[in-house]
mmCIF file of C-alpha atoms and ligand atoms in Angstrom:
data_model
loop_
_atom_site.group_PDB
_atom_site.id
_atom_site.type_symbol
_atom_site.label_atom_id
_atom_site.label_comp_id
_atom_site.label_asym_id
_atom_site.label_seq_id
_atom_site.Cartn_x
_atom_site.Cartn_y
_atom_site.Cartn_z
ATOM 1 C CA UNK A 1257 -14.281 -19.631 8.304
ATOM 2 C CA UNK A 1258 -16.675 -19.454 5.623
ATOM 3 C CA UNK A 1259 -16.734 -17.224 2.325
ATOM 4 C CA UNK A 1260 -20.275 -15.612 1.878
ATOM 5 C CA UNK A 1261 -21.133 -13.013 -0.212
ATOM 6 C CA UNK A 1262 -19.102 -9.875 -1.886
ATOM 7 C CA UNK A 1263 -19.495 -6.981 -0.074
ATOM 8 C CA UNK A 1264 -17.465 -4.793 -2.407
ATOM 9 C CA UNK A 1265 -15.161 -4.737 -5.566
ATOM 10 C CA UNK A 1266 -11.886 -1.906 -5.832
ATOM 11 C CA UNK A 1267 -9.714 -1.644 -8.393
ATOM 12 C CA UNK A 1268 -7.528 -4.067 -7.210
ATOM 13 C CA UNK A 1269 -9.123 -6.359 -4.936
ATOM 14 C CA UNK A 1270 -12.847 -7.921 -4.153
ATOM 15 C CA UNK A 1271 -13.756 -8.040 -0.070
ATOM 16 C CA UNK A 1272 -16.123 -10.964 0.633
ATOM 17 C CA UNK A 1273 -18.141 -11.325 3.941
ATOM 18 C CA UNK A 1274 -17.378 -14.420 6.054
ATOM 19 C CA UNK A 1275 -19.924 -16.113 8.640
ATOM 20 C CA UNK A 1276 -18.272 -13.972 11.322
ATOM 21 C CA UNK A 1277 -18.877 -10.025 10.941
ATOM 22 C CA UNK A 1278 -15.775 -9.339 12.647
ATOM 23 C CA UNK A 1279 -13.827 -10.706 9.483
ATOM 24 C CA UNK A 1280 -13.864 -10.302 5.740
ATOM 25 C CA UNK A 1281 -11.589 -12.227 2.768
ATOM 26 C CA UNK A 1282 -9.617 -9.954 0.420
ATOM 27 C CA UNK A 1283 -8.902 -11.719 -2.992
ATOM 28 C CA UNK A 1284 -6.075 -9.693 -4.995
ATOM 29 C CA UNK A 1285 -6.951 -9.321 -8.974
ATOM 30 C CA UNK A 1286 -4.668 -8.523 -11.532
ATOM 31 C CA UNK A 1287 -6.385 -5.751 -12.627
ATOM 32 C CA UNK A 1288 -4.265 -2.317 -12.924
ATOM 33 C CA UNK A 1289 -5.701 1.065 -12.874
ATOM 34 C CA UNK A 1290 -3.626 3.968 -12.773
ATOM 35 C CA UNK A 1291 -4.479 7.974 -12.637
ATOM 36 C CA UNK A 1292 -7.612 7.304 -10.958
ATOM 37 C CA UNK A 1293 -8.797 4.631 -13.112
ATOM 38 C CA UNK A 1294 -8.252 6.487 -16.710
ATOM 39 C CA UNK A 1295 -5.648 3.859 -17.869
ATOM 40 C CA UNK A 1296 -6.529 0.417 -17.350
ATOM 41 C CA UNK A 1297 -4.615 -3.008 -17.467
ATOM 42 C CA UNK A 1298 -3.559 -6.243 -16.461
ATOM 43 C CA UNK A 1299 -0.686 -7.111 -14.963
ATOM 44 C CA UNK A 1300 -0.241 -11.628 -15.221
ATOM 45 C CA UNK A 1301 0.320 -12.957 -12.072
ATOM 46 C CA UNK A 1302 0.140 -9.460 -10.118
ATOM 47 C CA UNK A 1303 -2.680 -10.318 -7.331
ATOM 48 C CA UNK A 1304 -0.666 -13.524 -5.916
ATOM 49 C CA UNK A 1305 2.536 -11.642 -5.397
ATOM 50 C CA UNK A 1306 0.728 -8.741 -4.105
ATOM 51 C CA UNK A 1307 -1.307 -11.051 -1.732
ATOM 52 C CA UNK A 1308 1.705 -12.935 -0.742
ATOM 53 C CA UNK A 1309 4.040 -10.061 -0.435
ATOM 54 C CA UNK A 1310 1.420 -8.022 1.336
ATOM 55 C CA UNK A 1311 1.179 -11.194 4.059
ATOM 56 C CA UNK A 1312 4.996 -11.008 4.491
ATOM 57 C CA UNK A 1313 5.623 -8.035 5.368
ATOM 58 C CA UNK A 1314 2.692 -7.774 7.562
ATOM 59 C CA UNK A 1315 3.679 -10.275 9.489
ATOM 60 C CA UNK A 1316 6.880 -8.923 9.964
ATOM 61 C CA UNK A 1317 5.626 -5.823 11.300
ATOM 62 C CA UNK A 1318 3.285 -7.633 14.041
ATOM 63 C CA UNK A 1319 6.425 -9.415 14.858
ATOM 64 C CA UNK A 1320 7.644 -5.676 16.070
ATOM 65 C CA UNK A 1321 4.647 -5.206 17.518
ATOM 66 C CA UNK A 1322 2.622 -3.073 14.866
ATOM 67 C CA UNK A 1323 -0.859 -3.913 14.725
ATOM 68 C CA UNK A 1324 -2.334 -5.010 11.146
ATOM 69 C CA UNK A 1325 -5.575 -6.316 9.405
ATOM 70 C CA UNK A 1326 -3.662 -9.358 8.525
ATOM 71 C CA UNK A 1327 -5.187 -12.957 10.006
ATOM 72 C CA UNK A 1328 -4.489 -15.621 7.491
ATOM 73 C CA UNK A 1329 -3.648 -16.544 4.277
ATOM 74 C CA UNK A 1330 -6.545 -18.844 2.740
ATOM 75 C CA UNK A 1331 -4.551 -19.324 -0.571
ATOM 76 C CA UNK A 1332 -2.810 -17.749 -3.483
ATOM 77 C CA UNK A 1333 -5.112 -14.969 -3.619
ATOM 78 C CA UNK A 1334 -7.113 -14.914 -1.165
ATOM 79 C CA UNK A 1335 -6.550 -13.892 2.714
ATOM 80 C CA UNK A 1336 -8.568 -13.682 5.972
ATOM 81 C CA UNK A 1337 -8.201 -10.205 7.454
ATOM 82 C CA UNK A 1338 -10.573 -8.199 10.599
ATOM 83 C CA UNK A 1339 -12.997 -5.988 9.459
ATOM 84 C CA UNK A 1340 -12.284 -2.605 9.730
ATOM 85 C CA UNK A 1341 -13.790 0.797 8.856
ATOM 86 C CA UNK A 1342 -11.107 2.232 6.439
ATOM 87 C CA UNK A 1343 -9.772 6.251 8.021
ATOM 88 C CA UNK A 1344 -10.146 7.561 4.382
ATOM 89 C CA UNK A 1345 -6.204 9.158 4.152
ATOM 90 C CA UNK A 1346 -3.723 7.802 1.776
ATOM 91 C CA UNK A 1347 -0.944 7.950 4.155
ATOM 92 C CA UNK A 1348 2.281 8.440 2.147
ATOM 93 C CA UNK A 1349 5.987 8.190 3.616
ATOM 94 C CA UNK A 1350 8.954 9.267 1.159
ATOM 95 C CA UNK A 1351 12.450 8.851 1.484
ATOM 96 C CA UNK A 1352 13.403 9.911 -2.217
ATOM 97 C CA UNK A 1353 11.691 12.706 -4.563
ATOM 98 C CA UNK A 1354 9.395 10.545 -7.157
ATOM 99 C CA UNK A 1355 6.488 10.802 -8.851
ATOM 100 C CA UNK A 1356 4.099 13.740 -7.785
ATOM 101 C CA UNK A 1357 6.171 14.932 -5.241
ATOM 102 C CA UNK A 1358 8.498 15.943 -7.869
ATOM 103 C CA UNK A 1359 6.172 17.168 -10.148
ATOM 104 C CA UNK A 1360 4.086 18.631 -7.690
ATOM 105 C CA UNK A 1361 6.995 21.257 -6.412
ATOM 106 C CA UNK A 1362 8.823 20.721 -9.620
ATOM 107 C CA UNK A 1363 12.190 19.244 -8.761
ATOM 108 C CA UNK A 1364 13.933 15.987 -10.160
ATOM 109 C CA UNK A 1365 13.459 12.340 -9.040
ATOM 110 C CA UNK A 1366 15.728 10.584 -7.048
ATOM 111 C CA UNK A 1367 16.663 13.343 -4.594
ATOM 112 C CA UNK A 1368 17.682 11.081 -0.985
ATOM 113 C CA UNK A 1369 15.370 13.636 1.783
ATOM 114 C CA UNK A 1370 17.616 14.045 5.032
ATOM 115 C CA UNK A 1371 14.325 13.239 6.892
ATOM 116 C CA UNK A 1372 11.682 11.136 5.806
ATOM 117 C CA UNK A 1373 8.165 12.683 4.763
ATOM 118 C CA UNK A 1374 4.447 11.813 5.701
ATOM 119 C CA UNK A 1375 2.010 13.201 3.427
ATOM 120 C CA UNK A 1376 -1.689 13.063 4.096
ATOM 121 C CA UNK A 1377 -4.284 12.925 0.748
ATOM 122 C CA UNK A 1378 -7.793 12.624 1.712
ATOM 123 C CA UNK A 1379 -8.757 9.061 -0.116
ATOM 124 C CA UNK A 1380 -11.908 10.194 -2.098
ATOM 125 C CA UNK A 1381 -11.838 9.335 -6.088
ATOM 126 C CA UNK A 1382 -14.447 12.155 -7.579
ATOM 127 C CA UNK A 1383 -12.305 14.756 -6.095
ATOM 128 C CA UNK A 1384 -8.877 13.125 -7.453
ATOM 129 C CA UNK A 1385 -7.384 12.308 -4.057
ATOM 130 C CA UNK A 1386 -6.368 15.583 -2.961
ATOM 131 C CA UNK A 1387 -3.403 16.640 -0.713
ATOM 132 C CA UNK A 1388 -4.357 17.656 2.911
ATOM 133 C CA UNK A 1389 -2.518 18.774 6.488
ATOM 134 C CA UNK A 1390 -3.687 17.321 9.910
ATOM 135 C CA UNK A 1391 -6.144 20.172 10.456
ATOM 136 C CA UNK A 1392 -7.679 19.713 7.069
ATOM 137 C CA UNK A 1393 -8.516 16.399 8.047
ATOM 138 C CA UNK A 1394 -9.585 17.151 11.643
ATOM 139 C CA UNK A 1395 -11.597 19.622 10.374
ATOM 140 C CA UNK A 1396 -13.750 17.188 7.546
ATOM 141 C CA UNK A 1397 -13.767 14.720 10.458
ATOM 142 C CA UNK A 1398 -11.641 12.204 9.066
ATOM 143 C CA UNK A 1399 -9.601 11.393 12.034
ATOM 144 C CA UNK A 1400 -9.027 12.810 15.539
ATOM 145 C CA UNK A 1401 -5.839 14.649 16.328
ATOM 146 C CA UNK A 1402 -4.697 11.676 18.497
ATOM 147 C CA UNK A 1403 -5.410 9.238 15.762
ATOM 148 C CA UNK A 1404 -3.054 11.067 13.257
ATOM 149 C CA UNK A 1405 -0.396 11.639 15.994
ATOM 150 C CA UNK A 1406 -0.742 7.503 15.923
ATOM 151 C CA UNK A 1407 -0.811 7.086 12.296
ATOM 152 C CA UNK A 1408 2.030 9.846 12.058
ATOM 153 C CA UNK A 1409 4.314 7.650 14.405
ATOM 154 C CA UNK A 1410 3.406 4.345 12.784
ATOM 155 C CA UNK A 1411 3.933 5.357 9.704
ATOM 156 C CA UNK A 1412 7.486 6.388 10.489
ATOM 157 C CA UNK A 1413 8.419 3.104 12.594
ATOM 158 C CA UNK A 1414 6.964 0.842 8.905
ATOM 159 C CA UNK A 1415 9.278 3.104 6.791
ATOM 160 C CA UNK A 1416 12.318 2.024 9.191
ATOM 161 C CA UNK A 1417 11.067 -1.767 9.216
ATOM 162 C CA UNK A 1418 10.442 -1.775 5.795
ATOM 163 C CA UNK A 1419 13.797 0.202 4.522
ATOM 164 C CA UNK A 1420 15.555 -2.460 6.467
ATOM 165 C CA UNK A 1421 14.106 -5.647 5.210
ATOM 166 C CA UNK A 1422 14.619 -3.909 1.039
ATOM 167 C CA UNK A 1423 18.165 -2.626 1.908
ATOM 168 C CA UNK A 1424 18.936 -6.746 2.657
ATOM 169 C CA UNK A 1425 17.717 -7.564 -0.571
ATOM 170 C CA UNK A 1426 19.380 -4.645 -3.072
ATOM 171 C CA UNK A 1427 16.257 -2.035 -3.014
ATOM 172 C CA UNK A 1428 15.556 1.174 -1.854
ATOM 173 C CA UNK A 1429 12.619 2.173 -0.519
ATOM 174 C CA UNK A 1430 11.465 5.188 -2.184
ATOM 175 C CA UNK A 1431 8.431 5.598 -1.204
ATOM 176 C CA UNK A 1432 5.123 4.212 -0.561
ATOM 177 C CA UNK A 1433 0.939 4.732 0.626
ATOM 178 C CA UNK A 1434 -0.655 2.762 3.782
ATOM 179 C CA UNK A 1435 -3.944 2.599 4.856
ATOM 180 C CA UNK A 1436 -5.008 2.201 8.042
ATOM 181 C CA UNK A 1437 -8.498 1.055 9.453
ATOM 182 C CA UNK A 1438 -10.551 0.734 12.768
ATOM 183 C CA UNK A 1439 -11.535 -2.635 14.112
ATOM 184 C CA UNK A 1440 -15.296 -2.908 15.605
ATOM 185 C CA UNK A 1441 -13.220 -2.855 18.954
ATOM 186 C CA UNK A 1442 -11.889 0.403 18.114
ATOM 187 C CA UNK A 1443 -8.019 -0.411 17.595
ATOM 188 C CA UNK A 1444 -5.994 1.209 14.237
ATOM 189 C CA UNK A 1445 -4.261 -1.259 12.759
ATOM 190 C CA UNK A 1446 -2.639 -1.056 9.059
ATOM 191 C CA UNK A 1447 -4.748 -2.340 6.465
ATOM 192 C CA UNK A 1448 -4.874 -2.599 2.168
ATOM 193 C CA UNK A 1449 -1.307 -3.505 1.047
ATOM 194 C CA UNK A 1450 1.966 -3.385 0.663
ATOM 195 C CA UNK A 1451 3.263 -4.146 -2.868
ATOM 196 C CA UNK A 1452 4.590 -3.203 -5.331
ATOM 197 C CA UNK A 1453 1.454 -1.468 -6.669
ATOM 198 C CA UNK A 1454 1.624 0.956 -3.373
ATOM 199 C CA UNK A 1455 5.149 1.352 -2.979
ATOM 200 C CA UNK A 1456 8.259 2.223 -5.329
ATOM 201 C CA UNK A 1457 11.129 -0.153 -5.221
ATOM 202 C CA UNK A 1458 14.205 0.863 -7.089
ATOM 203 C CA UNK A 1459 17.272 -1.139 -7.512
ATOM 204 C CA UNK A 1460 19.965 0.068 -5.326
ATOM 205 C CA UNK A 1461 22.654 -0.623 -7.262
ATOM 206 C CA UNK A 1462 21.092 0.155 -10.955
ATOM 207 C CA UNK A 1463 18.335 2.024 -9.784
ATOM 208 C CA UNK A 1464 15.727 0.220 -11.943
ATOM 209 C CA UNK A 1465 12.512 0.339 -11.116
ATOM 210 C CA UNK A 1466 10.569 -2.591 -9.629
ATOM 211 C CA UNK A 1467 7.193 -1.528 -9.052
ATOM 212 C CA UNK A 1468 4.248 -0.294 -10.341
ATOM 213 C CA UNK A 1469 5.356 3.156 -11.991
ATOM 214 C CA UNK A 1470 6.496 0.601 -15.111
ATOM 215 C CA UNK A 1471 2.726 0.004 -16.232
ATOM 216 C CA UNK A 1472 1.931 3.711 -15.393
ATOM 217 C CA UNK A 1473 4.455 5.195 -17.613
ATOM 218 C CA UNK A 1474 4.781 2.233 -19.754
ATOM 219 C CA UNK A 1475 8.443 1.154 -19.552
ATOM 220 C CA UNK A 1476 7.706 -2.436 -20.107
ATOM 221 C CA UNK A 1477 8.429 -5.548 -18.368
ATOM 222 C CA UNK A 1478 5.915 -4.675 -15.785
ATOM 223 C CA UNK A 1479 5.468 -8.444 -14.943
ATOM 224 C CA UNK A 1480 9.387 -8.859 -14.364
ATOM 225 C CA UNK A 1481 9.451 -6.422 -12.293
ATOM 226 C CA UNK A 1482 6.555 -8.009 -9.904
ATOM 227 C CA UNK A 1483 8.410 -11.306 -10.134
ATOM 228 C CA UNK A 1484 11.669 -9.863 -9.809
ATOM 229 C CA UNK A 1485 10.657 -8.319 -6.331
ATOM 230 C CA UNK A 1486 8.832 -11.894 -5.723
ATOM 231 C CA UNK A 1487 12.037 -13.385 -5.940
ATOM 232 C CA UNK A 1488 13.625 -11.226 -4.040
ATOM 233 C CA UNK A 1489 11.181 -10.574 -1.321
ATOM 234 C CA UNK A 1490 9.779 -14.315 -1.525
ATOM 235 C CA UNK A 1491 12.230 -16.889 -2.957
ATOM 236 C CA UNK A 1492 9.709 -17.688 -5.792
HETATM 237 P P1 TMP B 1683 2.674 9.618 -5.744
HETATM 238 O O1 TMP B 1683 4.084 10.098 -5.902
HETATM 239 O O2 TMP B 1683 1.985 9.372 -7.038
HETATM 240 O O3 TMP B 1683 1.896 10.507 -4.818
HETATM 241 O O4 TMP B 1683 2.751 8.195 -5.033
HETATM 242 C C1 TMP B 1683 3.354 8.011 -3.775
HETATM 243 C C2 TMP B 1683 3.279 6.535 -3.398
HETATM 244 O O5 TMP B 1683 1.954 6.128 -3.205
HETATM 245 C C3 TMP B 1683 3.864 5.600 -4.455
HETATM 246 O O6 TMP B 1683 4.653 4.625 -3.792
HETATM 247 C C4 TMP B 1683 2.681 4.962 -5.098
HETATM 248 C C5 TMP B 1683 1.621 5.025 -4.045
HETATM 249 N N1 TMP B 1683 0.296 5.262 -4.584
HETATM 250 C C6 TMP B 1683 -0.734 4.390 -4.306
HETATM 251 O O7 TMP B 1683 -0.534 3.398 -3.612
HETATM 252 N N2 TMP B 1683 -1.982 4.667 -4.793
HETATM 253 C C7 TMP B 1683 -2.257 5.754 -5.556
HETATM 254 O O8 TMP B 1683 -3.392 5.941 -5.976
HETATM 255 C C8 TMP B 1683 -1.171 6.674 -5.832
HETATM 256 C C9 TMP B 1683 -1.405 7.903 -6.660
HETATM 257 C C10 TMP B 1683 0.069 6.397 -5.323
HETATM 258 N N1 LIG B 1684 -4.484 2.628 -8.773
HETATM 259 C C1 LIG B 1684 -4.680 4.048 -8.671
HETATM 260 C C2 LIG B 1684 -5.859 4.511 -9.482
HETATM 261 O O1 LIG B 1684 -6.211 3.999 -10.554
HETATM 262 C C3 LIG B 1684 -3.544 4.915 -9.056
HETATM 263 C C4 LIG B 1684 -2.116 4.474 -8.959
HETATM 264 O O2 LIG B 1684 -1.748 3.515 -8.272
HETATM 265 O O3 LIG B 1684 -1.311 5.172 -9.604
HETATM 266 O O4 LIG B 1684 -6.465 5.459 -9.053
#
């Protein structure tokens, strides 16, 4: 397939149209943004463990049968995914209190939930990514009720998949955002990434943390902690 022109440029990532409309190319940057863009950065060596890690684990979870954007990977970088019309929720699953659940209801990190929980946030930048129930986001006419019953169940069968495949390799899975997207033929299928820029890995013996949160409160070695999960994840 054939790279044409950029259609758009995030944060993170540029999406380029291809000489078929049903897919696009995503090439990873390593840019870093955090709090909505206010702190900026870049993280060495971030966008071709992202892409790669990203491809992984997608593929895993269209081994079990979960439908994903994921087609092929075109090179370090740079990966052929379907087209989709992104449903605008950051769909979050947590296991463990971090980040602003904690400081949202004002209790400590690191408390292990009985249950796992899915949080909604309607994905719109101006208005900071706020919070928002089911009927909130029936009501804007962001999804239908059957669509979040889907993404609700989805999301719940990932954070088992994905729990498994860290817990082999020594990290929990505290918590972490998907997107999901429609195809032209009208399926949902998970979409963005899954990295350690959208999820928080800490070590489960030491509890160190391998993920993004290092450049946003700036522990330092931010790249180790990319490659460390590389390693772990990848075997390079
Ligand atoms: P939070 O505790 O800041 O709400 O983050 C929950 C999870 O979502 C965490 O794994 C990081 C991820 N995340 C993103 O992928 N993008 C974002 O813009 C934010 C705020 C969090
Ligand atoms: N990348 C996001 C932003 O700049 C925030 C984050 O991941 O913390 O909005």
């Amino acid at each position: 397939m054939e790279k044409r022109e950029q259609l758009y440029e995030g944060k993170a990532k540029k999406v380029y149209a291809t000489d078929d409309p049903a897919f696009v190319i995503v090439s990873y940057k390593d840019d870093a943004t955090a709090f909505d863009g206010a702190k900026k950065g870049t993280i060495a060596g971030k966008g071709a463990i992202n892409n790669r890690m990203t491809n992984m684990l997608m593929r895993k979870l269209e081994a079990r049968g979960i439908p994903t954007h994921y087609v092929e990977e075109l090179s370090e970088r740079e990966t052929l995914v379907k087209k989709v019309n992104i449903v605008p929720l950051e769909v979050i699953v947590r296991n463990v209190s971090a980040g602003h659940f904690a400081s949202r209801y004002g209790v400590a990190e690191g408390i292990v939930f009985d249950s796992p929980v899915v949080e909604f946030s309607y994905k719109n930048d101006e208005l900071h990514d706020p919070l928002l129930n089911d009927d909130h986001a029936i009501a804007l006419g962001l999804a239908t009720r059957g669509e979040i019953d889907q993404i609700r169940s989805c999301a719940l069968r990932i954070n088992e998949l994905l729990k498994d495949i860290l817990a082999e390799v020594g990290v929990t899975l505290v918590d972490f955002k998907l997107e999901f997207g429609k195809t032209a033929a009208g399926e949902l299928v998970v979409a963005d990434e899954i990295s350690p820029d959208t999820c928080r890995f800490w070590d489960s013996r030491t509890g160190e943390k391998l993920d993004k949160d290092r450049f946003r409160r700036d522990l330092g070695n931010v790249e180790e902690a990319y490659e460390e999960m590389s390693r772990r994840l990848l075997g390079s």
